[in-house]
Short mmCIF file of C-alpha atoms and ligand atoms in Angstrom, two decimals:
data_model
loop_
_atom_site.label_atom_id
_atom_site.label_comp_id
_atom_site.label_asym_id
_atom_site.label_seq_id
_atom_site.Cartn_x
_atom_site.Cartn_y
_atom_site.Cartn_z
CA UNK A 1 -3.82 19.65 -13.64
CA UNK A 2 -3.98 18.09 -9.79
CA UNK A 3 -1.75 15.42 -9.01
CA UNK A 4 -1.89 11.58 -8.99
CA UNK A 5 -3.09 10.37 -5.33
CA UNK A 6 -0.62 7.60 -4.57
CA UNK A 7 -2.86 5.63 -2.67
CA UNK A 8 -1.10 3.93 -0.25
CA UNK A 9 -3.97 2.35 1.63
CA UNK A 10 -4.59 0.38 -1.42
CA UNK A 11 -1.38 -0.71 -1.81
CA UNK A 12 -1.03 -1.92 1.88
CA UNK A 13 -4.21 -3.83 0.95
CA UNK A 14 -2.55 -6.16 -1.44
CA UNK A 15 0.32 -6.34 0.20
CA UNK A 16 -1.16 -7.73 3.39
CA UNK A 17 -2.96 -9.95 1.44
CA UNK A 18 0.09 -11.53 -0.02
CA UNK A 19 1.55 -11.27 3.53
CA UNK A 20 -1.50 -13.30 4.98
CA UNK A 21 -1.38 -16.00 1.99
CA UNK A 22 2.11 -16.71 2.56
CA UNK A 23 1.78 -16.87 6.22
CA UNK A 24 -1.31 -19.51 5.82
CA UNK A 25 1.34 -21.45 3.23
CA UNK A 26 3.50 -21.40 5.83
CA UNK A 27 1.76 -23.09 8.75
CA UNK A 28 -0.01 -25.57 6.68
CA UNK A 29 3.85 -27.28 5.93
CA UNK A 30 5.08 -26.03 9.77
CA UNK A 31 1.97 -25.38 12.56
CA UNK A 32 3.99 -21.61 12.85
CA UNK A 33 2.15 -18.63 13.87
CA UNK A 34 4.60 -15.33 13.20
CA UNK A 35 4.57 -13.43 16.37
CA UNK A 36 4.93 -9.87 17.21
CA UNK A 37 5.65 -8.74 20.88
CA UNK A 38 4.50 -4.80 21.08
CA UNK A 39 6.34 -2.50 23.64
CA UNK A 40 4.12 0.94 24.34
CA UNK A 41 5.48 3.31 27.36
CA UNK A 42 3.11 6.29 28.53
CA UNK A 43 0.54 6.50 26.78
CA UNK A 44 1.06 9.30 24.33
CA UNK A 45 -2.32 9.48 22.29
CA UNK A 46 -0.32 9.14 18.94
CA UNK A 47 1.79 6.12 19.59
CA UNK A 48 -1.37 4.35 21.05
CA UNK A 49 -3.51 4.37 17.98
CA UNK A 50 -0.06 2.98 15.77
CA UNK A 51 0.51 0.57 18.36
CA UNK A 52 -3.28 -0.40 18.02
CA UNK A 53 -3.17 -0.13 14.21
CA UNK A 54 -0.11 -2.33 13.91
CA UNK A 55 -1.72 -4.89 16.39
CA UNK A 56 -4.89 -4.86 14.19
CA UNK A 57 -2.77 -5.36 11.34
CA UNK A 58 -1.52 -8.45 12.68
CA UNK A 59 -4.67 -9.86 13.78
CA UNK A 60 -5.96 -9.46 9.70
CA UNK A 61 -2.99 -11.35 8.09
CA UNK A 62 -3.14 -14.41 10.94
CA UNK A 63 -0.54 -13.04 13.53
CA UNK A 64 -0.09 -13.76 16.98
CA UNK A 65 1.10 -10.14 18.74
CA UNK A 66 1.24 -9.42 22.53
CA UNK A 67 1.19 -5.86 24.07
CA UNK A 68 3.01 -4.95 26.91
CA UNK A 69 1.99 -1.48 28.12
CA UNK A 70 4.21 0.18 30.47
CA UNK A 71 3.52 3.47 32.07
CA UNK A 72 5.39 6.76 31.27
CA UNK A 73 7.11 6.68 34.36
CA UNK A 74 8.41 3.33 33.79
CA UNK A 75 12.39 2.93 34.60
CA UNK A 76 14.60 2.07 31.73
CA UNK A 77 15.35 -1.38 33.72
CA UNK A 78 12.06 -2.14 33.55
CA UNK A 79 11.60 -1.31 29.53
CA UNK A 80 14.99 -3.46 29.39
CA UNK A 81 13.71 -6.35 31.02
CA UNK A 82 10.43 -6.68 29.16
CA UNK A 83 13.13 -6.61 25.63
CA UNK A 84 14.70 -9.17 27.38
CA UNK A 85 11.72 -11.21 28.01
CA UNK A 86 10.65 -11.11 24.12
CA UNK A 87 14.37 -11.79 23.02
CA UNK A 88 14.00 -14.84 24.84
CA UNK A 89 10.33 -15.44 23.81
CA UNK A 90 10.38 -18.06 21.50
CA UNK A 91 6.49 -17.30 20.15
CA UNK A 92 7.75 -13.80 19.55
CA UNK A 93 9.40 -13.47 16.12
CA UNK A 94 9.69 -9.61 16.15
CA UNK A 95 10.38 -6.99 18.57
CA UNK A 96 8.35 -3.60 17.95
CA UNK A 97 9.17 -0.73 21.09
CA UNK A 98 7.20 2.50 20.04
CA UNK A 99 9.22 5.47 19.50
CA UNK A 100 9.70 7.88 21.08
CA UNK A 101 10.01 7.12 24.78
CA UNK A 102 9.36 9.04 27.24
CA UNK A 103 11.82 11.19 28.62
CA UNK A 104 14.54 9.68 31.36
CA UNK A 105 14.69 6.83 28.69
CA UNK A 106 17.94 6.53 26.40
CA UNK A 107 16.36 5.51 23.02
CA UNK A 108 19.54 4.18 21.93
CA UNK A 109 20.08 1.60 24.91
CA UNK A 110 16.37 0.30 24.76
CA UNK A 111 16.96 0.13 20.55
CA UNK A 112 20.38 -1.50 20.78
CA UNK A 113 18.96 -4.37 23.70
CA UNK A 114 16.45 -6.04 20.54
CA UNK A 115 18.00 -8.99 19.20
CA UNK A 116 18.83 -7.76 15.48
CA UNK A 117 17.07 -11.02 14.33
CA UNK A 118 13.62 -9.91 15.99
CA UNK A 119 14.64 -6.51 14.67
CA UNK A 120 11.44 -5.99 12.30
CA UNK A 121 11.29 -2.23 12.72
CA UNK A 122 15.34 -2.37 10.91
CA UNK A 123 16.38 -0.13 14.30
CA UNK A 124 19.57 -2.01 15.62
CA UNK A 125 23.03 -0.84 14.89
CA UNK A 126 23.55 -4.31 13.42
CA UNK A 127 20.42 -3.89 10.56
CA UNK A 128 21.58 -0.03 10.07
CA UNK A 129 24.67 -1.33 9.12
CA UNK A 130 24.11 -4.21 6.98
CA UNK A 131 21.60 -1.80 5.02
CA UNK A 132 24.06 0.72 4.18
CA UNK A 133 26.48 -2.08 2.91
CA UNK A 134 24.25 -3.94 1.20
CA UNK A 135 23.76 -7.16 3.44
CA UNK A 136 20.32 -8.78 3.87
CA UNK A 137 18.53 -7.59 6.88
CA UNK A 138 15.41 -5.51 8.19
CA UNK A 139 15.28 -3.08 6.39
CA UNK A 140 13.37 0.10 8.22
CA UNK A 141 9.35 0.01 7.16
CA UNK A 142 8.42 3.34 6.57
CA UNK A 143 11.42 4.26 4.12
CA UNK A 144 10.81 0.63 2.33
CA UNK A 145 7.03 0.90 2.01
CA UNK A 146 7.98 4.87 0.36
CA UNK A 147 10.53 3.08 -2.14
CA UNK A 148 8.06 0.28 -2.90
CA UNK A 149 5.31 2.78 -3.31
CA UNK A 150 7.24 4.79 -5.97
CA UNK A 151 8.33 1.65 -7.75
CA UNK A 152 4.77 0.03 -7.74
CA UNK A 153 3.31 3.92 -8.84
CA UNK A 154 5.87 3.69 -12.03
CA UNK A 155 7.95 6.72 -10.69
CA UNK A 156 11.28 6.33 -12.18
CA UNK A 157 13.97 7.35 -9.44
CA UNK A 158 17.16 6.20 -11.26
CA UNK A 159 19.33 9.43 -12.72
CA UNK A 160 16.62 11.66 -11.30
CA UNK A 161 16.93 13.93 -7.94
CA UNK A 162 15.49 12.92 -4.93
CA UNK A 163 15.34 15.36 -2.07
CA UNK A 164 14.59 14.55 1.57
CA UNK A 165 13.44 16.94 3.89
CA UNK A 166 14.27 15.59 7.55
CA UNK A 167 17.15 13.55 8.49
CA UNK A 168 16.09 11.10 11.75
CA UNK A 169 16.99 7.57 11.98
CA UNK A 170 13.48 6.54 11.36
CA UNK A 171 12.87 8.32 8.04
CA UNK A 172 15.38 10.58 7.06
CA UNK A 173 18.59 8.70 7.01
CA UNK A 174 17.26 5.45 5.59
CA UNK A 175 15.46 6.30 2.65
CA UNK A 176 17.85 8.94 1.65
CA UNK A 177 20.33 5.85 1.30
CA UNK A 178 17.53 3.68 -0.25
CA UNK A 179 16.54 6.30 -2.65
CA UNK A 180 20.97 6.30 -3.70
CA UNK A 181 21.45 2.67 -3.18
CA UNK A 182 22.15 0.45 -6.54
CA UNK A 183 18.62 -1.49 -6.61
CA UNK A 184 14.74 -0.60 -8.16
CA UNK A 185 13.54 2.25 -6.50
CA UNK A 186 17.31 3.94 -5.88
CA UNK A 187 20.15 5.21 -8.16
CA UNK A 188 18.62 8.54 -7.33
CA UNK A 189 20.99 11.72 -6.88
CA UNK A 190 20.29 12.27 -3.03
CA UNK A 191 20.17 16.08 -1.55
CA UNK A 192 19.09 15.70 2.39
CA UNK A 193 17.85 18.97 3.63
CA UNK A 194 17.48 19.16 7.47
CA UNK A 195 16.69 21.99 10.48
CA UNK A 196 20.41 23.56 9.37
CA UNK A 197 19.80 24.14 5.56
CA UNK A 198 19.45 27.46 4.46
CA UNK A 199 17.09 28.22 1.32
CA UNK A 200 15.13 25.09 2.08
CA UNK A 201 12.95 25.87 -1.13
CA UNK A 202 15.97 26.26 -3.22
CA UNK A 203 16.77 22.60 -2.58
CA UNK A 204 13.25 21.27 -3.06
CA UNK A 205 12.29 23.15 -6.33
CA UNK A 206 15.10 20.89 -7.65
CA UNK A 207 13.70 17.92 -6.39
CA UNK A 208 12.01 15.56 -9.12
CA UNK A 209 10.83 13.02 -6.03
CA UNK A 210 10.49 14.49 -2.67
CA UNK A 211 10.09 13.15 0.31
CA UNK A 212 9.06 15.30 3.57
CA UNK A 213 9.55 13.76 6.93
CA UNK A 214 10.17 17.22 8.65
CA UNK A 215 7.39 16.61 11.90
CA UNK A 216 5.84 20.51 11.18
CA UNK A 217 2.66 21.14 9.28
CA UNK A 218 3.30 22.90 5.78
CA UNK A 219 7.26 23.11 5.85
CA UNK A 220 6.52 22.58 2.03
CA UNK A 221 4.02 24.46 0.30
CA UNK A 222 3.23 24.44 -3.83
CA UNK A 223 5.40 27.33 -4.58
CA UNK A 224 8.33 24.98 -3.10
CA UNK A 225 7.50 21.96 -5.85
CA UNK A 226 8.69 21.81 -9.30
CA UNK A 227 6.23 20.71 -11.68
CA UNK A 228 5.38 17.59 -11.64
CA UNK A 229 7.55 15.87 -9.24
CA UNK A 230 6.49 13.15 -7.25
CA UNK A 231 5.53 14.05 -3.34
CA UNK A 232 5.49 11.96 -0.59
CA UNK A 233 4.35 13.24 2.85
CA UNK A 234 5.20 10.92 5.53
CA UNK A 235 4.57 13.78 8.59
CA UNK A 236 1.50 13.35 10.73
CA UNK A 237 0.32 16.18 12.51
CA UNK A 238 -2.45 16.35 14.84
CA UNK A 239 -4.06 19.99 14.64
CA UNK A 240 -7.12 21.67 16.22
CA UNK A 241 -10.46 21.30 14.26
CA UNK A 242 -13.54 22.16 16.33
CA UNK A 243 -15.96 20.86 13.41
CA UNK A 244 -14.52 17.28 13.83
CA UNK A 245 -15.78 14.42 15.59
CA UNK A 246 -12.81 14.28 17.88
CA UNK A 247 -11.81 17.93 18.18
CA UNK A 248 -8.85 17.45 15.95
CA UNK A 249 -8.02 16.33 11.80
CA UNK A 250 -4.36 14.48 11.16
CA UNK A 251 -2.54 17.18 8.33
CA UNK A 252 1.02 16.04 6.74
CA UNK A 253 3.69 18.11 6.39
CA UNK A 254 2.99 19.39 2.96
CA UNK A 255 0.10 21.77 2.83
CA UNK A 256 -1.69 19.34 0.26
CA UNK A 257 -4.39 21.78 -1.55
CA UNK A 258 -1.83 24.28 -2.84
CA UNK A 259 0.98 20.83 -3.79
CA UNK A 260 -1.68 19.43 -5.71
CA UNK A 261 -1.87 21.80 -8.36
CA UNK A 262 1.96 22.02 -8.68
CA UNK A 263 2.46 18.02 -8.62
CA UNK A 264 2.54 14.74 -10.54
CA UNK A 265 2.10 12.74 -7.71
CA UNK A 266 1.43 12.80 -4.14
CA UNK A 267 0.33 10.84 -1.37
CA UNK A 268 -2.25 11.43 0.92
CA UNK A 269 -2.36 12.08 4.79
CA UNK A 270 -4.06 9.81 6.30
CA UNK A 271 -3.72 7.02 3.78
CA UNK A 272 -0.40 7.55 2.22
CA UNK A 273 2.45 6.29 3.70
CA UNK A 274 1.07 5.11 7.13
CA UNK A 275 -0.74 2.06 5.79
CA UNK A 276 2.62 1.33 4.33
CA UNK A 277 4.25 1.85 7.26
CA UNK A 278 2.70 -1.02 9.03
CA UNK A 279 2.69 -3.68 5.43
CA UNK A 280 6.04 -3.56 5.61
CA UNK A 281 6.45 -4.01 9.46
CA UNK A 282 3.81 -7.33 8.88
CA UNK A 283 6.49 -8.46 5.93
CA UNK A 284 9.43 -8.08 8.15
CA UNK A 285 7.56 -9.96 11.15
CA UNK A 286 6.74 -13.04 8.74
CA UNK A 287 10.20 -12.89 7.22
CA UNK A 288 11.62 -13.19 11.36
CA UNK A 289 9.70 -16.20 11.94
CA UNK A 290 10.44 -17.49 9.05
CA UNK A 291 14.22 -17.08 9.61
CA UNK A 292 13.71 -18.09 12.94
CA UNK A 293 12.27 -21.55 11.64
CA UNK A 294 15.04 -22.66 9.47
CA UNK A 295 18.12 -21.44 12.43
CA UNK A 296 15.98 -23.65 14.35
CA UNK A 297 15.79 -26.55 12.22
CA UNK A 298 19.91 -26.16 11.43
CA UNK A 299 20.00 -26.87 15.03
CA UNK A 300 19.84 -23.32 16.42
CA UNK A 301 23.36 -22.28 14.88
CA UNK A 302 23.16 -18.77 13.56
N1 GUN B 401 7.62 5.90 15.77
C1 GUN B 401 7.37 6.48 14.59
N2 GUN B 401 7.53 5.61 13.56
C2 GUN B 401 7.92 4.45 14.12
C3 GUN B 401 8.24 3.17 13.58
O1 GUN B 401 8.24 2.93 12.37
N3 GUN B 401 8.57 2.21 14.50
C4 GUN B 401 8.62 2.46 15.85
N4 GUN B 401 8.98 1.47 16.65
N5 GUN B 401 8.33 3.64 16.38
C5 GUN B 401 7.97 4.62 15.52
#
């Protein structure tokens, strides 16, 4: 039998709309706008149409968002002193910088200068921590819109084993502690497979959820999926297709005709976890303002 599409896109739907409704609620009892401030370097073809999807986004649940386009050979000071600029912004109520940067830029430093309360992408050192001890805070949108995709999809994850395939800071690491953590959507048995495991289909065969964030076209193919596990496929992977309109078709990293006849579930690429992606950054960029609003009204004291 093919597997469930989780349909992601649909799910973003609603939740945007409940995003927009409770930003309208919002400014009818304050006159506040949530505002996102957008950081793009270069102009790498990918992170241009998720900066322009995310600023779209905002625009359809009654955001304000400002782009500030820098070119690739930008200096790090300069990248530094637009952060600045939005930490000090009081109209700006989250901070998004588009990963990666280019080269000659430490990551790390530009990540670390966003004030962890405009934080929306859950990046700082300050919202990494608080996640993994269980402290309110950002948490990162890709792995929360995965864990609130399984739990709205009626995937039990608690007792069962999760395996992730990639370990970066954006996917890998965070939902692997999301999918262990003590809350719906977690109490998972976690196995993180990564560039230096050996017998990668050993460790996914086992997997009754698994989630691939590897960045490589088809590093999991049926014959790698138990039966009926739930999939989720949060690469995106540009390749060569003369016969469409713009040369090229987006692919995930599981090869999805041969997975569907092995899984339960599985989400789609496009329209799996991207859409989620970007509900959950619009949640976390209402939730700043909103946070921003009652510091403000305590008289600015933390
Ligand atoms: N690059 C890939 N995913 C993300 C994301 O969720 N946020 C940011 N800022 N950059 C990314």
């Amino acid at each position: 039998m093919a597997a469930l599409i989780l349909d992601g896109k649909r799910l973003a739907a609603r939740l945007n709309e409940q995003t927009a409704a409770a930003a309208r609620e919002w400014a009818e009892h304050t006159a506040c706008r949530p505002g996102l401030g957008v950081v793009l370097v270069g102009d790498d073809p990918a992170s241009v149409s998720y900066v322009t999807a995310k600023e779209r986004a905002c625009a359809a649940v009654g955001f304000h968002s400002g782009e500030h386009r820098l070119p690739a050979s930008a200096s790090q000071q300069e990248v530094l002193a637009v952060v600045r600029r939005l930490n000090d912004d009081p109209a700006i109520h989250g901070i998004l910088v588009q990963l990666p940067l280019p080269k000659g830029i430490d990551e790390q430093t530009v990540v670390e200068a966003i004030d962890p309360g405009k934080d929306v992408d859950g990046f700082t050192p300050v919202n990494v921590g608080r996640m993994m001890i269980g402290q309110p805070c950002f948490l990162p949108c890709t792995p929360h819109g995965i864990i609130r995709l399984l739990i709205d999809s009626g995937i039990e994850t608690a007792g069962r084993h999760a395996v992730v395939v990639g370990r970066s800071n954006i996917v890998g690491k965070p939902v692997a502690h999301l999918l262990m953590r003590k809350a719906p959507g977690g109490n998972a048995t976690v196995t993180v497979c990564h560039t230096g495991t050996r017998g990668l289909a050993g460790f996914t065969r086992q997997a009754d959820i698994l989630v691939v964030a590897a960045g490589r076209p088809r590093t999991v193919t049926g014959e790698m999926i138990k039966p009926g596990a739930a999939v989720i496929d949060v690469g995106v992977n540009r390749v060569a297709d003369a016969s469409a309109p713009r040369g090229y078709r987006l692919v995930g990293d599981v090869d999805f005709d041969s997975a569907c006849g092995v899984a339960g579930w599985i989400t789609p690429v496009p329209g799996g976890v991207g859409p989620l992606t970007i509900a959950m950054l619009m949640r976390n960029t209402l939730e700043a303002a909103q946070r921003a609003a009652a510091r403000d009204s305590r008289g600015g004291k933390g």
